[in-house]
Amino acid sequence: MKMKKSALIGFAIAAALGASAVQAADQYIGLPSYRVGPYAAGGTGIFGGMIDYFQLVNERDGGVNGVKLTWDECETEYNNARGVECYERMKKGGPTGNTVFHPLSTGITYSVIDKATADKIPVISLGYGRTDASDGRVFPYVFPLLTNYWSQNTAKIKFIGSKEGGMDKLKGKKIVNIYHDSAYGKETIPVLDAQAKMYGFTVKHVPVAHPGNEQQSQWLQVRQEKPDWVILRGWGVMNPTALKAAAKIGFPREKIVGVWWSGAEEDTIPAGAAAKGYISAGFNVAGTNYPVIKDIQKFVVAKGKTNMEDKSRIGSVYYNRGVVHGIITVEAIRKAQEKYGKGKSITGEQMRWGIENLKIDNAMLKKLGAEGFMPELKMSCLDHEGSGKVKFQQWDGKQWKVITDWIDADQKLVRGMIEESAAKYAKEKGITPRDCSKES
Amino acid sequence: MLYREAGQFKASYREDQQIFPIRQDRIAIALILAFFYLVVPYFATQYWLQGILIPTLIFALAAIGLNILTGYAGQLSLGSAAFMAVGAFAAYNFVLRVPGMPILAAFILAGLCAAAVGMVFGLPSLRIKGFYLAVATLAAQFFIVWALTKFPWFSNNSSSGVITAQKVEIFGYAFESPEAKYLLTLAVVTVLALLAKNMVRSSIGRSWMAIRDMDVAAEVIGIRPMHTKLMAFAVSSFYCGVAGALYAYTYLGTVEPEGFNLDLSFKILFMVIIGGVGSIMGSFLGAAFIVLLPIFLNVAMHALGGLVPQGISSNLELIVFGGLIIFFLIVEPHGLARLWQIGKEKLRLWPFPH
C-alpha cells in the first residue's frame, strides 16, 4: 500500500514536471563550432557572436514569444567528417530536434545537403556554401542566405566600375584575380569570365596554393601584368601575406578588392601598415555603435554571460557576422511561430517555411537595432539568397570604414547561371524541381 | 581453458589451409559477424550508424590498404588519402558516364583505377626506400588533389570541383536508409578484409614480407622486387580506392578534392601505427581508436558541462588525444593488435598460468 502511494506521488511529480516542461517550451539549435585549427579565428568570432545574440534574446525578451533558445556546441575542427558526426549527434536534440544547421564551412555544407534534406532540417550557409542552392526549387532545405559568391563578385565589378566612373569605362581595363586554389577559390572564375566578356575588360586568374603563406611569384606576375585592379579571393593566412607582398612590389592597396572572407581585422592587423587602404566587401559592418551590439553589452557582457574569451573582439567583423547569423535564425523562428503557433517549439520542417517566407525590411531592422548593420532580406521559394547586396569597407590602418552604401548584385547574370547549374544538379540526382506557384 | 587448440587435429589440406585455423577463432568471428550483421542494424540509432560505424568501417578499409603496403611490404606511403580521392572520383565518373553501370562494378573499377595510379607512384619505390619513398608518395598526395581540382572533367565541370554521389541501387533496391548503407559498407568491408587476411598468408603475402624484412635476401631466393613492390602498391591502392568510393557513396554523399588532403593521409597512417603495423585486425582497432576517441573526448567534455568554456575544452580535447597516442605508443609500441595477441596468449594458459 505504502509502495503504491509513493508511486502515485512519483507520478504526480512526473506529471507536474511534464506539464511545466510543456509550458516552458524551448527551441534547440545545434552549433557545429570550430575553435581549434587554422580557421579558429573565424569560428570563435562567428559562433561567439551568434551565441551572444541568442543569449541576448533569452535575457532581454525571455526567448522568442516565451520560447527559450537552447543550444549545444560540437567541435568540428573544420573537418567534413567531424562535421557530419556533429550533425548526426545534434539532430535529435531538444524537444523538436535540431531547428537549423549552420555549418560555417563550405565543405561541411556540401557534406550535409543530402542528409539534411532527408531529415528535413534546414541548412543556412550565410555567405558561403553551394552557390546554385540559391535555386530553392531544387534545394528546398538549403539557404545560401544574403549573398552568394557569384552575386558578391558581380557587386565587386560594379564597385570597380563606379570607381572608374561608369561601367562603360571598364572597357580595356585589366583585372587580376588572385584566388585560393580550392573549391572555394575557384568558384567565381566562370562568373568573372562572363563579366569580362560583357564589359570588355581582361581578367587573369592567378592561383595561390593552400595555405598561401608564399606568394612571391604570384605578385611578380602582378607586377608584370600591371593590372588596374586586383581581386583578392583569399582565406586565412593568405590575406595578410598578399597585402604584404603587394606592399613589397608597390602595388597600391587602394586597388585591391577582397571578398568578405578576406575582410576581417584578423586579415589586416597581421599585415601591419601594408594593409592601409585595402578594400573588401562585406555583408555586415564592424563596430559597436549599433543598438543591437549595445544591448548585447548591456544584457549579456555586463552580466558575464558572453561567449567571447577576448571581449575586445566584440564589434569585430567576425563577431558582428555571428550576430547577423543570430538575427536571421531568431527572426525565422519568429516567422515560423506566426504560422505554426506562437510560444511553441517548431520543427525543422516548420523552420524551413519560416526561413523561406522571411522578410526583413529596414523598418524591422530598425526595431531590432540593426539598421545599416546588415542588408534587407526577402526570401521566396524561388530565391533562397534573398538579398545579394554588399557594402564595401576600407581599412584605415586601425579599423574598417564603410565607404559605400549597399550595392546590388547583377542578379540577371547570376540568376541565369544559378538556374543552369541547379538544373544540371537536379538532372544528375534525379530531383524533380518544386513548382513554386503551388507553395504557400 | 576455453581458448585452447589442443586436440584440434587437421585431417585434410582443406582444414589445414583455412583462414582461421583455430576453432575458437572461427566461432568468435562468426559471432562478431552475426552481431554486426543481425543485431546492430536493429538496435543502433541513426547517429551510431551514420556518425560512427560507417566511417569506422570505411577508415578501417583504408587502413587495411595502407597496412598491406606499409605493414606487410614495408613501403612507407603518405598518399593514401589521394588514392581514396581517385577511387571516389573514378566511381562517380563511371556511374555518370557509363549508362546502366552497376554500382558494385563501379566500386571495383574505381579500385582498379586507384590501383593503376598507385602503381605509377609506386615506381620510385624500386630505387628509393624509407623516408625518401615517403616523400615521393607525398608527391602523389599533392599531384592527385591538384589534378582533380585543375581539370574540370573529373567533376563533370562543377564550378567548385565538388562531386555529388549518385543514388546507390543494386538490382532495383535503393540503398537510402542508414541501415541499408551500413549493411552495404559492412558487406564490402567484410569481403575485402577476409580477402586481405587470406592474401597476406598466400605466396604474394609472404613475398611482401620477405621484401620488407630484407630485400636483397628476398631477391636472392628468387622474389622479383619490381613485381612484388608494384603489386603491393596496386593492392594497397585498390583498397584505398574502394574505401574512397564508399566514403563518397555511403558516408558523405558529396565530396571535394580538398577533403582528401594530407591530414587524412596522416590519419590513416596513425591508424596503422596505433592499431598495429602488419595486422589486419589492427587496422580495425586503429580506425576505431582514431575515429572514436576524439568523439568520446568531445562527449566527455560536454558531460563536464559548464565547468570549462568551450574554447578551452576544444583545445583540451586535442591535448588529451595527443597525450593518449603517446601513452599508447610508449606502453605498447606494437599497437593495439599486439595487446590482443598478449591477451590471447594469456587466455591459452587461463586459468592455470605458470
PDB file of C-alpha atoms in Angstrom, chain A residues 124-293:
ATOM      1  CA  ILE A 124      21.736  28.005 -43.601  1.00  0.00           C
ATOM      2  CA  SER A 125      25.024  28.820 -45.283  1.00  0.00           C
ATOM      3  CA  LEU A 126      25.227  32.540 -44.850  1.00  0.00           C
ATOM      4  CA  GLY A 127      27.591  33.948 -47.421  1.00  0.00           C
ATOM      5  CA  TYR A 128      29.316  30.674 -48.341  1.00  0.00           C
ATOM      6  CA  GLY A 129      28.472  27.165 -49.459  1.00  0.00           C
ATOM      7  CA  ARG A 130      26.832  25.930 -52.602  1.00  0.00           C
ATOM      8  CA  THR A 131      26.054  28.888 -54.877  1.00  0.00           C
ATOM      9  CA  ASP A 132      23.462  27.133 -57.045  1.00  0.00           C
ATOM     10  CA  ALA A 133      21.483  26.217 -53.914  1.00  0.00           C
ATOM     11  CA  SER A 134      20.049  29.731 -54.317  1.00  0.00           C
ATOM     12  CA  ASP A 135      17.551  27.988 -56.583  1.00  0.00           C
ATOM     13  CA  GLY A 136      15.049  26.918 -53.923  1.00  0.00           C
ATOM     14  CA  ARG A 137      13.133  24.702 -56.305  1.00  0.00           C
ATOM     15  CA  VAL A 138      15.953  22.175 -56.462  1.00  0.00           C
ATOM     16  CA  PHE A 139      17.325  22.732 -52.943  1.00  0.00           C
ATOM     17  CA  PRO A 140      14.305  23.134 -50.649  1.00  0.00           C
ATOM     18  CA  TYR A 141      16.316  22.790 -47.431  1.00  0.00           C
ATOM     19  CA  VAL A 142      19.446  24.770 -48.275  1.00  0.00           C
ATOM     20  CA  PHE A 143      19.657  28.537 -47.837  1.00  0.00           C
ATOM     21  CA  PRO A 144      22.801  30.356 -49.009  1.00  0.00           C
ATOM     22  CA  LEU A 145      21.381  33.494 -47.428  1.00  0.00           C
ATOM     23  CA  LEU A 146      22.105  37.151 -48.048  1.00  0.00           C
ATOM     24  CA  THR A 147      24.583  36.765 -50.823  1.00  0.00           C
ATOM     25  CA  ASN A 148      26.461  34.005 -52.577  1.00  0.00           C
ATOM     26  CA  TYR A 149      29.903  34.126 -54.136  1.00  0.00           C
ATOM     27  CA  TRP A 150      28.688  34.875 -57.621  1.00  0.00           C
ATOM     28  CA  SER A 151      26.425  37.761 -56.594  1.00  0.00           C
ATOM     29  CA  GLN A 152      29.156  39.191 -54.476  1.00  0.00           C
ATOM     30  CA  ASN A 153      31.558  39.040 -57.365  1.00  0.00           C
ATOM     31  CA  THR A 154      29.258  40.995 -59.671  1.00  0.00           C
ATOM     32  CA  ALA A 155      28.865  43.605 -56.938  1.00  0.00           C
ATOM     33  CA  LYS A 156      32.641  43.878 -56.825  1.00  0.00           C
ATOM     34  CA  ILE A 157      32.811  44.573 -60.550  1.00  0.00           C
ATOM     35  CA  LYS A 158      30.069  47.171 -60.111  1.00  0.00           C
ATOM     36  CA  PHE A 159      32.081  48.793 -57.359  1.00  0.00           C
ATOM     37  CA  ILE A 160      35.190  48.837 -59.525  1.00  0.00           C
ATOM     38  CA  GLY A 161      33.081  50.293 -62.354  1.00  0.00           C
ATOM     39  CA  SER A 162      31.791  53.061 -60.126  1.00  0.00           C
ATOM     40  CA  LYS A 163      35.350  53.874 -59.062  1.00  0.00           C
ATOM     41  CA  GLU A 164      36.382  54.072 -62.701  1.00  0.00           C
ATOM     42  CA  GLY A 165      33.492  56.417 -63.410  1.00  0.00           C
ATOM     43  CA  GLY A 166      30.924  54.130 -65.050  1.00  0.00           C
ATOM     44  CA  MET A 167      30.577  50.585 -66.253  1.00  0.00           C
ATOM     45  CA  ASP A 168      31.456  51.617 -69.836  1.00  0.00           C
ATOM     46  CA  LYS A 169      34.843  52.790 -68.581  1.00  0.00           C
ATOM     47  CA  LEU A 170      35.735  49.201 -67.703  1.00  0.00           C
ATOM     48  CA  LYS A 171      36.472  48.501 -71.368  1.00  0.00           C
ATOM     49  CA  GLY A 172      40.122  47.710 -71.898  1.00  0.00           C
ATOM     50  CA  LYS A 173      40.887  47.598 -68.188  1.00  0.00           C
ATOM     51  CA  LYS A 174      42.868  44.755 -66.755  1.00  0.00           C
ATOM     52  CA  ILE A 175      41.944  42.827 -63.588  1.00  0.00           C
ATOM     53  CA  VAL A 176      43.970  40.113 -61.907  1.00  0.00           C
ATOM     54  CA  ASN A 177      42.042  37.591 -59.799  1.00  0.00           C
ATOM     55  CA  ILE A 178      44.289  36.145 -57.112  1.00  0.00           C
ATOM     56  CA  TYR A 179      42.488  33.127 -55.676  1.00  0.00           C
ATOM     57  CA  HIS A 180      42.934  30.419 -53.076  1.00  0.00           C
ATOM     58  CA  ASP A 181      43.437  27.256 -55.117  1.00  0.00           C
ATOM     59  CA  SER A 182      40.482  25.305 -53.752  1.00  0.00           C
ATOM     60  CA  ALA A 183      36.808  24.718 -54.409  1.00  0.00           C
ATOM     61  CA  TYR A 184      36.100  27.963 -52.583  1.00  0.00           C
ATOM     62  CA  GLY A 185      38.609  29.996 -54.562  1.00  0.00           C
ATOM     63  CA  LYS A 186      37.729  28.636 -57.972  1.00  0.00           C
ATOM     64  CA  GLU A 187      34.032  29.216 -57.619  1.00  0.00           C
ATOM     65  CA  THR A 188      33.998  32.731 -59.104  1.00  0.00           C
ATOM     66  CA  ILE A 189      36.117  32.102 -62.201  1.00  0.00           C
ATOM     67  CA  PRO A 190      33.182  31.394 -64.577  1.00  0.00           C
ATOM     68  CA  VAL A 191      31.262  34.488 -63.488  1.00  0.00           C
ATOM     69  CA  LEU A 192      34.331  36.709 -63.817  1.00  0.00           C
ATOM     70  CA  ASP A 193      34.954  35.388 -67.318  1.00  0.00           C
ATOM     71  CA  ALA A 194      31.340  36.053 -68.268  1.00  0.00           C
ATOM     72  CA  GLN A 195      31.582  39.603 -66.966  1.00  0.00           C
ATOM     73  CA  ALA A 196      34.869  40.233 -68.707  1.00  0.00           C
ATOM     74  CA  LYS A 197      33.161  39.414 -71.976  1.00  0.00           C
ATOM     75  CA  MET A 198      30.184  41.582 -71.079  1.00  0.00           C
ATOM     76  CA  TYR A 199      32.123  44.711 -70.157  1.00  0.00           C
ATOM     77  CA  GLY A 200      35.185  44.222 -72.313  1.00  0.00           C
ATOM     78  CA  PHE A 201      37.857  44.090 -69.627  1.00  0.00           C
ATOM     79  CA  THR A 202      40.510  41.397 -69.468  1.00  0.00           C
ATOM     80  CA  VAL A 203      40.867  39.141 -66.475  1.00  0.00           C
ATOM     81  CA  LYS A 204      43.754  36.912 -65.480  1.00  0.00           C
ATOM     82  CA  HIS A 205      43.375  34.191 -62.860  1.00  0.00           C
ATOM     83  CA  VAL A 206      46.357  33.542 -60.632  1.00  0.00           C
ATOM     84  CA  PRO A 207      46.081  30.618 -58.176  1.00  0.00           C
ATOM     85  CA  VAL A 208      47.768  30.572 -54.768  1.00  0.00           C
ATOM     86  CA  ALA A 209      48.344  27.123 -53.255  1.00  0.00           C
ATOM     87  CA  HIS A 210      46.963  26.440 -49.789  1.00  0.00           C
ATOM     88  CA  PRO A 211      47.691  27.830 -47.212  1.00  0.00           C
ATOM     89  CA  GLY A 212      49.140  30.756 -49.161  1.00  0.00           C
ATOM     90  CA  ASN A 213      51.974  31.975 -46.992  1.00  0.00           C
ATOM     91  CA  GLU A 214      54.294  32.119 -50.014  1.00  0.00           C
ATOM     92  CA  GLN A 215      53.174  34.477 -52.793  1.00  0.00           C
ATOM     93  CA  GLN A 216      56.366  35.877 -54.233  1.00  0.00           C
ATOM     94  CA  SER A 217      55.838  34.551 -57.749  1.00  0.00           C
ATOM     95  CA  GLN A 218      52.155  35.477 -57.907  1.00  0.00           C
ATOM     96  CA  TRP A 219      52.832  39.117 -57.121  1.00  0.00           C
ATOM     97  CA  LEU A 220      55.739  39.159 -59.522  1.00  0.00           C
ATOM     98  CA  GLN A 221      53.174  38.204 -62.138  1.00  0.00           C
ATOM     99  CA  VAL A 222      51.001  41.072 -60.962  1.00  0.00           C
ATOM    100  CA  ARG A 223      53.923  43.431 -61.431  1.00  0.00           C
ATOM    101  CA  GLN A 224      54.467  42.225 -64.981  1.00  0.00           C
ATOM    102  CA  GLU A 225      50.775  42.463 -65.837  1.00  0.00           C
ATOM    103  CA  LYS A 226      50.384  45.959 -64.361  1.00  0.00           C
ATOM    104  CA  PRO A 227      46.652  45.461 -63.780  1.00  0.00           C
ATOM    105  CA  ASP A 228      44.286  48.299 -62.939  1.00  0.00           C
ATOM    106  CA  TRP A 229      42.691  46.271 -60.136  1.00  0.00           C
ATOM    107  CA  VAL A 230      43.415  43.123 -58.180  1.00  0.00           C
ATOM    108  CA  ILE A 231      40.644  40.938 -56.798  1.00  0.00           C
ATOM    109  CA  LEU A 232      41.777  39.043 -53.725  1.00  0.00           C
ATOM    110  CA  ARG A 233      39.883  35.859 -53.076  1.00  0.00           C
ATOM    111  CA  GLY A 234      41.810  34.695 -50.058  1.00  0.00           C
ATOM    112  CA  TRP A 235      41.226  32.830 -46.834  1.00  0.00           C
ATOM    113  CA  GLY A 236      43.104  32.799 -43.557  1.00  0.00           C
ATOM    114  CA  VAL A 237      46.822  33.443 -43.609  1.00  0.00           C
ATOM    115  CA  MET A 238      46.752  34.056 -47.374  1.00  0.00           C
ATOM    116  CA  ASN A 239      45.266  37.547 -46.886  1.00  0.00           C
ATOM    117  CA  PRO A 240      47.896  39.342 -44.798  1.00  0.00           C
ATOM    118  CA  THR A 241      50.605  37.655 -46.870  1.00  0.00           C
ATOM    119  CA  ALA A 242      49.054  39.030 -50.055  1.00  0.00           C
ATOM    120  CA  LEU A 243      48.860  42.530 -48.626  1.00  0.00           C
ATOM    121  CA  LYS A 244      52.477  42.421 -47.533  1.00  0.00           C
ATOM    122  CA  ALA A 245      53.569  41.098 -50.925  1.00  0.00           C
ATOM    123  CA  ALA A 246      51.590  43.876 -52.632  1.00  0.00           C
ATOM    124  CA  ALA A 247      53.326  46.460 -50.494  1.00  0.00           C
ATOM    125  CA  LYS A 248      56.662  44.970 -51.446  1.00  0.00           C
ATOM    126  CA  ILE A 249      56.102  45.386 -55.190  1.00  0.00           C
ATOM    127  CA  GLY A 250      54.450  48.745 -54.601  1.00  0.00           C
ATOM    128  CA  PHE A 251      51.030  47.843 -55.898  1.00  0.00           C
ATOM    129  CA  PRO A 252      48.528  50.360 -54.443  1.00  0.00           C
ATOM    130  CA  ARG A 253      46.411  48.728 -51.745  1.00  0.00           C
ATOM    131  CA  GLU A 254      43.511  51.026 -52.707  1.00  0.00           C
ATOM    132  CA  LYS A 255      43.245  48.970 -55.898  1.00  0.00           C
ATOM    133  CA  ILE A 256      42.902  45.606 -54.156  1.00  0.00           C
ATOM    134  CA  VAL A 257      39.334  44.439 -53.546  1.00  0.00           C
ATOM    135  CA  GLY A 258      38.860  41.442 -51.268  1.00  0.00           C
ATOM    136  CA  VAL A 259      35.988  39.042 -50.704  1.00  0.00           C
ATOM    137  CA  TRP A 260      34.338  39.039 -47.277  1.00  0.00           C
ATOM    138  CA  TRP A 261      36.437  36.131 -46.100  1.00  0.00           C
ATOM    139  CA  SER A 262      39.373  38.447 -46.686  1.00  0.00           C
ATOM    140  CA  GLY A 263      37.880  41.377 -44.867  1.00  0.00           C
ATOM    141  CA  ALA A 264      38.181  40.956 -41.117  1.00  0.00           C
ATOM    142  CA  GLU A 265      40.513  42.508 -38.575  1.00  0.00           C
ATOM    143  CA  GLU A 266      42.319  39.151 -38.450  1.00  0.00           C
ATOM    144  CA  ASP A 267      43.272  39.652 -42.104  1.00  0.00           C
ATOM    145  CA  THR A 268      44.603  43.194 -41.889  1.00  0.00           C
ATOM    146  CA  ILE A 269      46.187  43.598 -38.457  1.00  0.00           C
ATOM    147  CA  PRO A 270      48.907  40.968 -39.109  1.00  0.00           C
ATOM    148  CA  ALA A 271      49.863  42.838 -42.291  1.00  0.00           C
ATOM    149  CA  GLY A 272      50.511  45.996 -40.262  1.00  0.00           C
ATOM    150  CA  ALA A 273      50.965  49.186 -42.224  1.00  0.00           C
ATOM    151  CA  ALA A 274      50.847  47.256 -45.505  1.00  0.00           C
ATOM    152  CA  ALA A 275      47.088  46.827 -45.114  1.00  0.00           C
ATOM    153  CA  LYS A 276      46.245  50.503 -45.048  1.00  0.00           C
ATOM    154  CA  GLY A 277      43.893  51.470 -47.840  1.00  0.00           C
ATOM    155  CA  TYR A 278      42.867  47.898 -48.663  1.00  0.00           C
ATOM    156  CA  ILE A 279      39.204  47.477 -49.640  1.00  0.00           C
ATOM    157  CA  SER A 280      36.979  44.490 -49.036  1.00  0.00           C
ATOM    158  CA  ALA A 281      33.352  43.511 -49.491  1.00  0.00           C
ATOM    159  CA  GLY A 282      31.132  42.602 -46.573  1.00  0.00           C
ATOM    160  CA  PHE A 283      27.505  41.891 -45.840  1.00  0.00           C
ATOM    161  CA  ASN A 284      27.825  43.154 -42.320  1.00  0.00           C
ATOM    162  CA  VAL A 285      29.784  46.024 -40.879  1.00  0.00           C
ATOM    163  CA  ALA A 286      32.197  46.273 -37.992  1.00  0.00           C
ATOM    164  CA  GLY A 287      31.832  48.421 -34.923  1.00  0.00           C
ATOM    165  CA  THR A 288      29.938  48.550 -31.661  1.00  0.00           C
ATOM    166  CA  ASN A 289      27.965  51.650 -32.480  1.00  0.00           C
ATOM    167  CA  TYR A 290      24.690  49.821 -33.162  1.00  0.00           C
ATOM    168  CA  PRO A 291      21.815  49.396 -30.688  1.00  0.00           C
ATOM    169  CA  VAL A 292      21.927  45.614 -31.058  1.00  0.00           C
ATOM    170  CA  ILE A 293      25.588  45.457 -30.013  1.00  0.00           C
TER     171      ILE A 293
END
